[in-house]
PDB file of C-alpha atoms and ligand atoms in Angstrom:
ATOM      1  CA  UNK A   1     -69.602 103.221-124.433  1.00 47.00           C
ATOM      2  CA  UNK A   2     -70.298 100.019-122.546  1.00 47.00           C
ATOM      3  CA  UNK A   3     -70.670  97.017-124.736  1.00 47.00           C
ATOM      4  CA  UNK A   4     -71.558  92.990-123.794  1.00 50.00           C
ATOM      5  CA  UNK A   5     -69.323  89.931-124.475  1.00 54.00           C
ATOM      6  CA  UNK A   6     -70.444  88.670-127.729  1.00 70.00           C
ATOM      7  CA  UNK A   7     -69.620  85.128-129.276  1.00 81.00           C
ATOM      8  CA  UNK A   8     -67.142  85.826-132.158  1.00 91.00           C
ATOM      9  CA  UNK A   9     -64.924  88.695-130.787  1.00 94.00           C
ATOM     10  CA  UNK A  10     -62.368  88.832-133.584  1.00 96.00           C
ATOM     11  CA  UNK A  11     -65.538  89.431-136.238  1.00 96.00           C
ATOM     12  CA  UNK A  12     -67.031  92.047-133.465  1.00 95.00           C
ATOM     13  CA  UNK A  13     -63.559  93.708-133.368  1.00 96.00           C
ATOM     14  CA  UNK A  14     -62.676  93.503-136.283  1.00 97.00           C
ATOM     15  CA  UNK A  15     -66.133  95.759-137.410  1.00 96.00           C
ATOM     16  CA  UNK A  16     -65.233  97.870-134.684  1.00 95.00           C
ATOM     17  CA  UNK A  17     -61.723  98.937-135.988  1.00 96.00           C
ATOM     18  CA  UNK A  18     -62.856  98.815-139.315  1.00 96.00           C
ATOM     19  CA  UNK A  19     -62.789 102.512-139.853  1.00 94.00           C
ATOM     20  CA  UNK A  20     -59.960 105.276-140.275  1.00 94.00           C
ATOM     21  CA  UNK A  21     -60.041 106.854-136.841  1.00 95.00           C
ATOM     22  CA  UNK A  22     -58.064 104.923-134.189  1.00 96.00           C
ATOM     23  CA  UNK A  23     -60.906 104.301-131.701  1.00 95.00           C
ATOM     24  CA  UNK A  24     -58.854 104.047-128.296  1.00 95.00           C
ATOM     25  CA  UNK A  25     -56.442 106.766-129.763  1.00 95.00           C
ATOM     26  CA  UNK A  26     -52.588 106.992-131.158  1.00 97.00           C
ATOM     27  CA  UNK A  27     -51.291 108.311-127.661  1.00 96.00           C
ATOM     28  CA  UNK A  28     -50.401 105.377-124.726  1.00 97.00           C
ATOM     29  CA  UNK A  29     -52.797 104.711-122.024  1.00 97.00           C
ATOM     30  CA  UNK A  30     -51.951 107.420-119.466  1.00 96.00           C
ATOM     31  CA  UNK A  31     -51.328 104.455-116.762  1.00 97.00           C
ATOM     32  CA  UNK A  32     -48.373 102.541-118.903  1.00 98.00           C
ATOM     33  CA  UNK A  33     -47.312 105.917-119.812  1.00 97.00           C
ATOM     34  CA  UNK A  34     -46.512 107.032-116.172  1.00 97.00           C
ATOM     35  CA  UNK A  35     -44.759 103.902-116.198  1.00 97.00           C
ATOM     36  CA  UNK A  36     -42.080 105.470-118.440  1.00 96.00           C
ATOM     37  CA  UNK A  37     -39.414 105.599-115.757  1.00 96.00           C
ATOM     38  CA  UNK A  38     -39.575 101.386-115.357  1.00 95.00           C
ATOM     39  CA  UNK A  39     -38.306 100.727-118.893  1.00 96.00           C
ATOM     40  CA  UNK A  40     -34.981  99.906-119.669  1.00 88.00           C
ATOM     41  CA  UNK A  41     -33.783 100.672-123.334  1.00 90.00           C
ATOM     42  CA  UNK A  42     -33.196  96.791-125.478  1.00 94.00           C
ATOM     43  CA  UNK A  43     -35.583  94.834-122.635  1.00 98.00           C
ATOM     44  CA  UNK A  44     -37.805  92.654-123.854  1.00 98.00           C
ATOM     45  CA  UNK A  45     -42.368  93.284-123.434  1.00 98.00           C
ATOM     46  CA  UNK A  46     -44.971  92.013-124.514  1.00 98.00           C
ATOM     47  CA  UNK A  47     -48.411  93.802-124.740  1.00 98.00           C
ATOM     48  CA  UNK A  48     -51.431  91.546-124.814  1.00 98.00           C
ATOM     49  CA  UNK A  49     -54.449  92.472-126.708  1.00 98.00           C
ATOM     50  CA  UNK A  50     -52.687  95.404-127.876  1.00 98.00           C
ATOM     51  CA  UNK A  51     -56.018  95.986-130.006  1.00 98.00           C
ATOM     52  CA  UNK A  52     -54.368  98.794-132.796  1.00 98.00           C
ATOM     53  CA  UNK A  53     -51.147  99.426-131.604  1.00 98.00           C
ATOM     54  CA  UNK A  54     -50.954 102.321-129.229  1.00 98.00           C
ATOM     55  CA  UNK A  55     -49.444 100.881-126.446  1.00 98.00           C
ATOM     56  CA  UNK A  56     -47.232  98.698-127.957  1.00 98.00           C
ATOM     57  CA  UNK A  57     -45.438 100.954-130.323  1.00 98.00           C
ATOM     58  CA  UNK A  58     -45.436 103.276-127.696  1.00 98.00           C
ATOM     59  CA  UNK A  59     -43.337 100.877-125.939  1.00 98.00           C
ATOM     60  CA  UNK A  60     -41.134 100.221-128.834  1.00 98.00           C
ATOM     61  CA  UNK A  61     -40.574 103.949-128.787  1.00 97.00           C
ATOM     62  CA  UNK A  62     -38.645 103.801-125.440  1.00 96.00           C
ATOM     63  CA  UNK A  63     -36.435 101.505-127.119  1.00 97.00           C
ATOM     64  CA  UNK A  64     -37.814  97.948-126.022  1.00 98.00           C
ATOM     65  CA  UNK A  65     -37.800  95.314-128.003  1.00 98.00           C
ATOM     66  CA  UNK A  66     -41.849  94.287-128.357  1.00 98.00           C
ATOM     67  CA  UNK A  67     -43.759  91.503-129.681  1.00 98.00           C
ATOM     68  CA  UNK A  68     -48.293  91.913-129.748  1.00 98.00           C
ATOM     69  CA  UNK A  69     -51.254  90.045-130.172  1.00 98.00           C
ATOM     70  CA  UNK A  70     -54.448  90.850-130.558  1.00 98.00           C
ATOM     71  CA  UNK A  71     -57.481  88.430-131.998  1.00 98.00           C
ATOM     72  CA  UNK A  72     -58.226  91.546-134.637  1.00 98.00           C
ATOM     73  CA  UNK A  73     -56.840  91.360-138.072  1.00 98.00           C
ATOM     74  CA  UNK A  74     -58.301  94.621-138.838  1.00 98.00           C
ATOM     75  CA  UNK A  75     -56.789  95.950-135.611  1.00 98.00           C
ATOM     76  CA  UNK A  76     -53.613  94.104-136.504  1.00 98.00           C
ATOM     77  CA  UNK A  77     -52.987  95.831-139.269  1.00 98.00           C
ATOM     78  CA  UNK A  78     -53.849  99.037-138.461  1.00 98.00           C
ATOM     79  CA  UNK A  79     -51.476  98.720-135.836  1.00 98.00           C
ATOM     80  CA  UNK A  80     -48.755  98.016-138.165  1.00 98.00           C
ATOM     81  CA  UNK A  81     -49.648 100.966-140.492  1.00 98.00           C
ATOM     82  CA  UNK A  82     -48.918 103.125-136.688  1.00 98.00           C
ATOM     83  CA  UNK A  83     -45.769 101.221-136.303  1.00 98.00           C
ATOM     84  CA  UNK A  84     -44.554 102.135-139.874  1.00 98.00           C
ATOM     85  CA  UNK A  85     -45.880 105.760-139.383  1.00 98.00           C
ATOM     86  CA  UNK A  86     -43.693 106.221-135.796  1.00 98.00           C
ATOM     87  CA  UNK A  87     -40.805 104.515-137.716  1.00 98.00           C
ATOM     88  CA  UNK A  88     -40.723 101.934-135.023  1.00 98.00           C
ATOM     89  CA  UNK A  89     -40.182  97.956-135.481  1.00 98.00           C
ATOM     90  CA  UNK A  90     -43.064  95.664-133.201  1.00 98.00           C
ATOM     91  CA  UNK A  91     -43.490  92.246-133.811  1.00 98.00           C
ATOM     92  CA  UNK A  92     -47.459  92.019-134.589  1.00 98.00           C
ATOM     93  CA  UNK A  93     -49.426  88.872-133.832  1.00 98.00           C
ATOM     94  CA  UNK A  94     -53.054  87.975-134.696  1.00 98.00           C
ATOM     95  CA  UNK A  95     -53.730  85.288-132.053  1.00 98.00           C
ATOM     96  CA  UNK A  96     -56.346  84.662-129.692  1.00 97.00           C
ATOM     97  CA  UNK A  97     -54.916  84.449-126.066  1.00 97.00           C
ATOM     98  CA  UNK A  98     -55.443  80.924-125.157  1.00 97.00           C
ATOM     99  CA  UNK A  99     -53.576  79.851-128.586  1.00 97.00           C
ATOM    100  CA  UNK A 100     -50.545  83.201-127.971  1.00 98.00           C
ATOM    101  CA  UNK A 101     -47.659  80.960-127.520  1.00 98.00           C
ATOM    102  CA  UNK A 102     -46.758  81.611-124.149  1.00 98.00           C
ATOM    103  CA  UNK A 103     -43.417  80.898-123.899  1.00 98.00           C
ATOM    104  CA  UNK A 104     -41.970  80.541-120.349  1.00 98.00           C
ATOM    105  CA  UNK A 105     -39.598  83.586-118.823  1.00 97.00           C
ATOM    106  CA  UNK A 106     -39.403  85.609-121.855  1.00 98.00           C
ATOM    107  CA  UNK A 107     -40.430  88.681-121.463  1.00 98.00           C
ATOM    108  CA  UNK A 108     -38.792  91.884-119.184  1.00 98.00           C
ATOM    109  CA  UNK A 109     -42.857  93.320-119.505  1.00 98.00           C
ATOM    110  CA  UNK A 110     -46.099  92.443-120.004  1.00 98.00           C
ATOM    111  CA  UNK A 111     -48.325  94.919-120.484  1.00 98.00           C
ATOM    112  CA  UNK A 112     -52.032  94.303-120.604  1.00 98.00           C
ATOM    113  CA  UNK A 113     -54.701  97.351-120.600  1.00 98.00           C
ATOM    114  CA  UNK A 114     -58.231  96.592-120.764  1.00 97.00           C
ATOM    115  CA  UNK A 115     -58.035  92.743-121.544  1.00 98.00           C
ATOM    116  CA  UNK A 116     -61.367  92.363-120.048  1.00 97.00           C
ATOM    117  CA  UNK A 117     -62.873  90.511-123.207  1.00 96.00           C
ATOM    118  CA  UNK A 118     -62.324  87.553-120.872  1.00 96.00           C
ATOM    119  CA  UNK A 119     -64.607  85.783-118.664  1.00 96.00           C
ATOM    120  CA  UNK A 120     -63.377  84.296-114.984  1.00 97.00           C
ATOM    121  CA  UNK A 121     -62.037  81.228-116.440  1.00 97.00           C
ATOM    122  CA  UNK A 122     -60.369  82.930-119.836  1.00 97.00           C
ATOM    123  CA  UNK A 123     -59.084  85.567-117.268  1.00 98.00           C
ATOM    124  CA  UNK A 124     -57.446  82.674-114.701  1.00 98.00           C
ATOM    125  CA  UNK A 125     -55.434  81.330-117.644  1.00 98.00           C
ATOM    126  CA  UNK A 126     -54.903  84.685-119.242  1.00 98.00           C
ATOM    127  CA  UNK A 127     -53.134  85.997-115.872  1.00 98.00           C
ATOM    128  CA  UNK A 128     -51.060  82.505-115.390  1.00 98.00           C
ATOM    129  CA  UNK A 129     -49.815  82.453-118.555  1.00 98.00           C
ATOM    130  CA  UNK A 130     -49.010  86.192-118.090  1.00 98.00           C
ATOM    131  CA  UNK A 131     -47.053  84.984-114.880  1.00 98.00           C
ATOM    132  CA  UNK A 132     -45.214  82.385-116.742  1.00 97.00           C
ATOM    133  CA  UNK A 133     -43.995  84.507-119.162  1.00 98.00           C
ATOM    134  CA  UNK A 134     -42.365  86.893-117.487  1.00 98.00           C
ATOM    135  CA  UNK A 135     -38.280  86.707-117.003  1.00 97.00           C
ATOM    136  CA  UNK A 136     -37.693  86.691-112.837  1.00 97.00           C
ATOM    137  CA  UNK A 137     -37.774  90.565-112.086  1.00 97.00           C
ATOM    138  CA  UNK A 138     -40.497  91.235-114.974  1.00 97.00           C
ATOM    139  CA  UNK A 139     -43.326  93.637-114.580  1.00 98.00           C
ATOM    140  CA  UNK A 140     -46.634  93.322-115.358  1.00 98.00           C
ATOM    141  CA  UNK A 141     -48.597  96.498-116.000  1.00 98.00           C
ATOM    142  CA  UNK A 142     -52.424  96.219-116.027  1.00 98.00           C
ATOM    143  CA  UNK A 143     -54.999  98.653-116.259  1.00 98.00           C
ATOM    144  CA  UNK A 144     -58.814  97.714-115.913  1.00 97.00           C
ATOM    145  CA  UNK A 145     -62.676  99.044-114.750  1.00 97.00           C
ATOM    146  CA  UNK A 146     -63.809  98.218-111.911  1.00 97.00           C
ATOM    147  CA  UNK A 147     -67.417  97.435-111.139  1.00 96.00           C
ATOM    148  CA  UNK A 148     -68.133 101.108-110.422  1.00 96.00           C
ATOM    149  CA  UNK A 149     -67.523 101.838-114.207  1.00 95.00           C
ATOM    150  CA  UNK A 150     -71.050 100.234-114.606  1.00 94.00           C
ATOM    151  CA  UNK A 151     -72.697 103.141-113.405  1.00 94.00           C
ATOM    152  CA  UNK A 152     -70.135 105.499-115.960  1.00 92.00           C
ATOM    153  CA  UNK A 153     -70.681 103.615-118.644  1.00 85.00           C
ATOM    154  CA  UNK A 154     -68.259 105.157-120.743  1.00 90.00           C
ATOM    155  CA  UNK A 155     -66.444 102.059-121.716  1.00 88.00           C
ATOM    156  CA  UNK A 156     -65.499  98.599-120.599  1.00 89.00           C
ATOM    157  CA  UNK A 157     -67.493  95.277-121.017  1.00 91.00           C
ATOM    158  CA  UNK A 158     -71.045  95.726-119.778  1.00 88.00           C
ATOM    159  CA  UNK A 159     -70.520  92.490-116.922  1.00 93.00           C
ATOM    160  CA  UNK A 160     -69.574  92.438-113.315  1.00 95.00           C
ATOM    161  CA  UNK A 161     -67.775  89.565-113.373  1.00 96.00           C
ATOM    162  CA  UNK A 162     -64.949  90.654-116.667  1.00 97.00           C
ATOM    163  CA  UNK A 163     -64.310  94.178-113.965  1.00 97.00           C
ATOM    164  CA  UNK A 164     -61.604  93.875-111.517  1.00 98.00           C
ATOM    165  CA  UNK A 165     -61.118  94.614-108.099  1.00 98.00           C
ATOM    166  CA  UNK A 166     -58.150  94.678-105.809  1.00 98.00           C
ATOM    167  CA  UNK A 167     -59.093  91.424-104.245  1.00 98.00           C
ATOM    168  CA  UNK A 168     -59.355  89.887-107.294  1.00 98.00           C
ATOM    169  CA  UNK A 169     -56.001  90.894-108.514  1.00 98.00           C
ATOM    170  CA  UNK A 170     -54.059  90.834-105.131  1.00 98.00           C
ATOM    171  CA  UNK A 171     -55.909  86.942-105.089  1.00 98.00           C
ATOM    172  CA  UNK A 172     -54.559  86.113-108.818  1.00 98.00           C
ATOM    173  CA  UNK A 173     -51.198  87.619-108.023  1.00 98.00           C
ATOM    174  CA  UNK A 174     -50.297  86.495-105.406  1.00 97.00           C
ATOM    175  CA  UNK A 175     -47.262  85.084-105.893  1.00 95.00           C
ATOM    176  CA  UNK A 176     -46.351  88.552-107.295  1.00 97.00           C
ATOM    177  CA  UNK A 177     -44.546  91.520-105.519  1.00 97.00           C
ATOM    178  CA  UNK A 178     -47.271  94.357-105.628  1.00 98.00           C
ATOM    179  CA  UNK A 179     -45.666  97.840-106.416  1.00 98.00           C
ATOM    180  CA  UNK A 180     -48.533  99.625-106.708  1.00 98.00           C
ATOM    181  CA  UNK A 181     -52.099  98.941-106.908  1.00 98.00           C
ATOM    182  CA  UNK A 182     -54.083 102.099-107.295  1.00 98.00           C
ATOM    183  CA  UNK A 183     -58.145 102.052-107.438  1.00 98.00           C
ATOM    184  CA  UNK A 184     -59.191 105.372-108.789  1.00 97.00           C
ATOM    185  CA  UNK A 185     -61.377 107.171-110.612  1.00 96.00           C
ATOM    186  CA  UNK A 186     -60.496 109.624-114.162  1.00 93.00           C
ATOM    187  CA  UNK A 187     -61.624 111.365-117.089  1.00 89.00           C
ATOM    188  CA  UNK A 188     -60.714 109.086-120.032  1.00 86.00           C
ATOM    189  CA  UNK A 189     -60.190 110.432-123.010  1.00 85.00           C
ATOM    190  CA  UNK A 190     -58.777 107.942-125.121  1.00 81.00           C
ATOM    191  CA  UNK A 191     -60.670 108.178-128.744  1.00 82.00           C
ATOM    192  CA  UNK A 192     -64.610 107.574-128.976  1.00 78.00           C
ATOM    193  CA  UNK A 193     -64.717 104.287-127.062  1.00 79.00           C
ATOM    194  CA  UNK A 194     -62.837 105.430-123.808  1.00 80.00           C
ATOM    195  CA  UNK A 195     -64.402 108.893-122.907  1.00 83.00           C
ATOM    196  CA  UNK A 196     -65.505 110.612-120.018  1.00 87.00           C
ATOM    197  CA  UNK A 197     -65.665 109.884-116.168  1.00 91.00           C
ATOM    198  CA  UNK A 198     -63.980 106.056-115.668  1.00 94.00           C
ATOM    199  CA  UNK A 199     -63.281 104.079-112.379  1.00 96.00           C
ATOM    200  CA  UNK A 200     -60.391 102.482-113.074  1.00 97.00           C
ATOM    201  CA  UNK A 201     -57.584 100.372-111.125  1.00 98.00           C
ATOM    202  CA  UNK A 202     -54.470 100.219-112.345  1.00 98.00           C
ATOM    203  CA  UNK A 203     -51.450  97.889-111.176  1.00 98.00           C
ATOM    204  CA  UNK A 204     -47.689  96.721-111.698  1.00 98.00           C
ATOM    205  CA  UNK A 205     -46.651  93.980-110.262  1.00 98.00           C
ATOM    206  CA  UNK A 206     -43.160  92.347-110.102  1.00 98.00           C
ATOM    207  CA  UNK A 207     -41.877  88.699-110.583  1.00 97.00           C
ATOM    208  CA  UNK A 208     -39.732  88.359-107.751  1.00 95.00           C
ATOM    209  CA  UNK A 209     -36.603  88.266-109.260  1.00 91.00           C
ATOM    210  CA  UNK A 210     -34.342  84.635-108.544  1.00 79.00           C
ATOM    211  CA  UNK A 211     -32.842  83.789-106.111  1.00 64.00           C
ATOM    212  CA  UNK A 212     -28.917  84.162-106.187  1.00 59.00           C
TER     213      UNK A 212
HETATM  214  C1  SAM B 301     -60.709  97.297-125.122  1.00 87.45           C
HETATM  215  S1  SAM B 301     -59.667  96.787-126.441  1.00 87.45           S
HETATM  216  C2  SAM B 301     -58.067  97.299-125.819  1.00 87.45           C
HETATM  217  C3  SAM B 301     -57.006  97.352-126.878  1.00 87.45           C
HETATM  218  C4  SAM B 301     -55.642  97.827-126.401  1.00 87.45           C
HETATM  219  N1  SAM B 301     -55.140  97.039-125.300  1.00 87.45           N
HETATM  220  C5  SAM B 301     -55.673  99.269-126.015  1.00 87.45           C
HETATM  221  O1  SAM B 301     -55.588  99.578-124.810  1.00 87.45           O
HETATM  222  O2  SAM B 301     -55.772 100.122-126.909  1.00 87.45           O
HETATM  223  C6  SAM B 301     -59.637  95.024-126.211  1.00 87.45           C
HETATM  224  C7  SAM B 301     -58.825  94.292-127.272  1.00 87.45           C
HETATM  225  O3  SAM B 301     -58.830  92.898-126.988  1.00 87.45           O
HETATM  226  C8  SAM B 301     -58.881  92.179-128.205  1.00 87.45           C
HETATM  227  N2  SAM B 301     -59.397  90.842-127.908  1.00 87.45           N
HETATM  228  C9  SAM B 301     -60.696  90.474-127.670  1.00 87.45           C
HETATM  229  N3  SAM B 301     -60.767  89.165-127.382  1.00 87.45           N
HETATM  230  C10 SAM B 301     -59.498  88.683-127.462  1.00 87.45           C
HETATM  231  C11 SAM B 301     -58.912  87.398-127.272  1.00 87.45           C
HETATM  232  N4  SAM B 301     -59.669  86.333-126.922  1.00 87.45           N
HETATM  233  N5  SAM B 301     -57.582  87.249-127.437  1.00 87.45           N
HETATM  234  C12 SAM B 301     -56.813  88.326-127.795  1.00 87.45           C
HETATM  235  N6  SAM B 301     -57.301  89.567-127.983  1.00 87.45           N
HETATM  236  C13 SAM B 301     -58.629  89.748-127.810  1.00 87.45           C
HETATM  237  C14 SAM B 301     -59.761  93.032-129.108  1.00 87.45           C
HETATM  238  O4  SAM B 301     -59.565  92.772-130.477  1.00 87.45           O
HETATM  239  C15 SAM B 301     -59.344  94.438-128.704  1.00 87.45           C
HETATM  240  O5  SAM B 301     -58.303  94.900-129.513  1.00 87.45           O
END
């Protein structure tokens, strides 16, 4: 289910999640989930646009200590009811990203899967203030379409220029140590929004830890 940027995302989401059903599932993205092995148990993460909580109470589930925005109310607090459900502690934040107080080398993670509300320039400062925030050593774990998902069209924003491709993130992280970048393509199945054939690309990237 492709859909187009619209001008008042937090009203657009907020209809979206409006219902009972958790519309990009209760179970982690299968990407961050793979991840598993990278956490360390009372690190710090922070997932952006964490929309209704999967990810980020997944994440407090392997014992990390988590903080998440999303612009959503609605998707706010149904993330909180999935917290309280999984008997898990996040710190939930309704924010928009440009106003998420970014504060500089906090964070052990940051874990953004399918930001791609944002446009070119939204997404420039969205990914520097991602850089900023992570502690020297942090990861970053994205997971995004790429332009091929236009001819799926089982999810994602419905414009080439909110898809990434390895260029684009290699160019935005550059100053980042690359541990994997992988451009592939999947059967989603994550609730009714993310279903069916997907071409994905899906990356973690380290802050190169300081110098001694
Ligand atoms: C495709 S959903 C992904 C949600 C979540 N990351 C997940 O994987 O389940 C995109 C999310 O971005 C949020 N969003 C849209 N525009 C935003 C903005 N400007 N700042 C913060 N969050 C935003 C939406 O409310 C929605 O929850």
């Amino acid at each position: 289910m492709t859909s187009k940027p619209f001008s008042d995302p937090a009203n657009t989401w907020d209809k979206r999640f409006s219902g009972t059903e958790y519309v990009f599932g209760t179970e982690p993205n299968a990407f961050l989930s793979s991840h598993r092995h990278l956490f360390g148990s009372g690190k710090t993460a922070l997932s952006v646009g964490d929309g209704e909580g999967r990810n980020s109470v997944w994440l407090a589930q392997q014992g990390l200590v988590v903080d998440a925005f999303d612009i959503s109310p609605v998707g706010v607090a149904k993330a909180k009811q999935l917290a309280q459900r999984a008997g898990v502690a996040v710190n939930f934040n309704v924010s928009d990203c440009d106003s998420w107080n970014w504060k500089p080398t906090a964070y052990d993670y940051v874990v953004a899967i399918f930001v791609q509300f944002a446009d070119p320039d939204m997404r420039h400062r969205l990914f520097s203030n991602i850089i900023k925030t992570l502690k020297p050593g942090g990861y970053l774990i994205l997971q995004g379409y790429t332009p091929k998902q236009l001819e799926f069209d089982t999810g994602g924003p419905g414009e080439l220029d909110h898809l990434y491709t390895e260029e684009l993130l290699r160019s935005e992280f550059a100053d980042l140590r690359i541990v994997q970048m992988k451009v592939y393509e999947s059967e989603l199945n994550e609730g009714s929004r993310h279903r069916g054939p997907s071409a994905l690309i899906g990356m973690v990237a380290q802050l190169p830890p300081a110098a001694l």
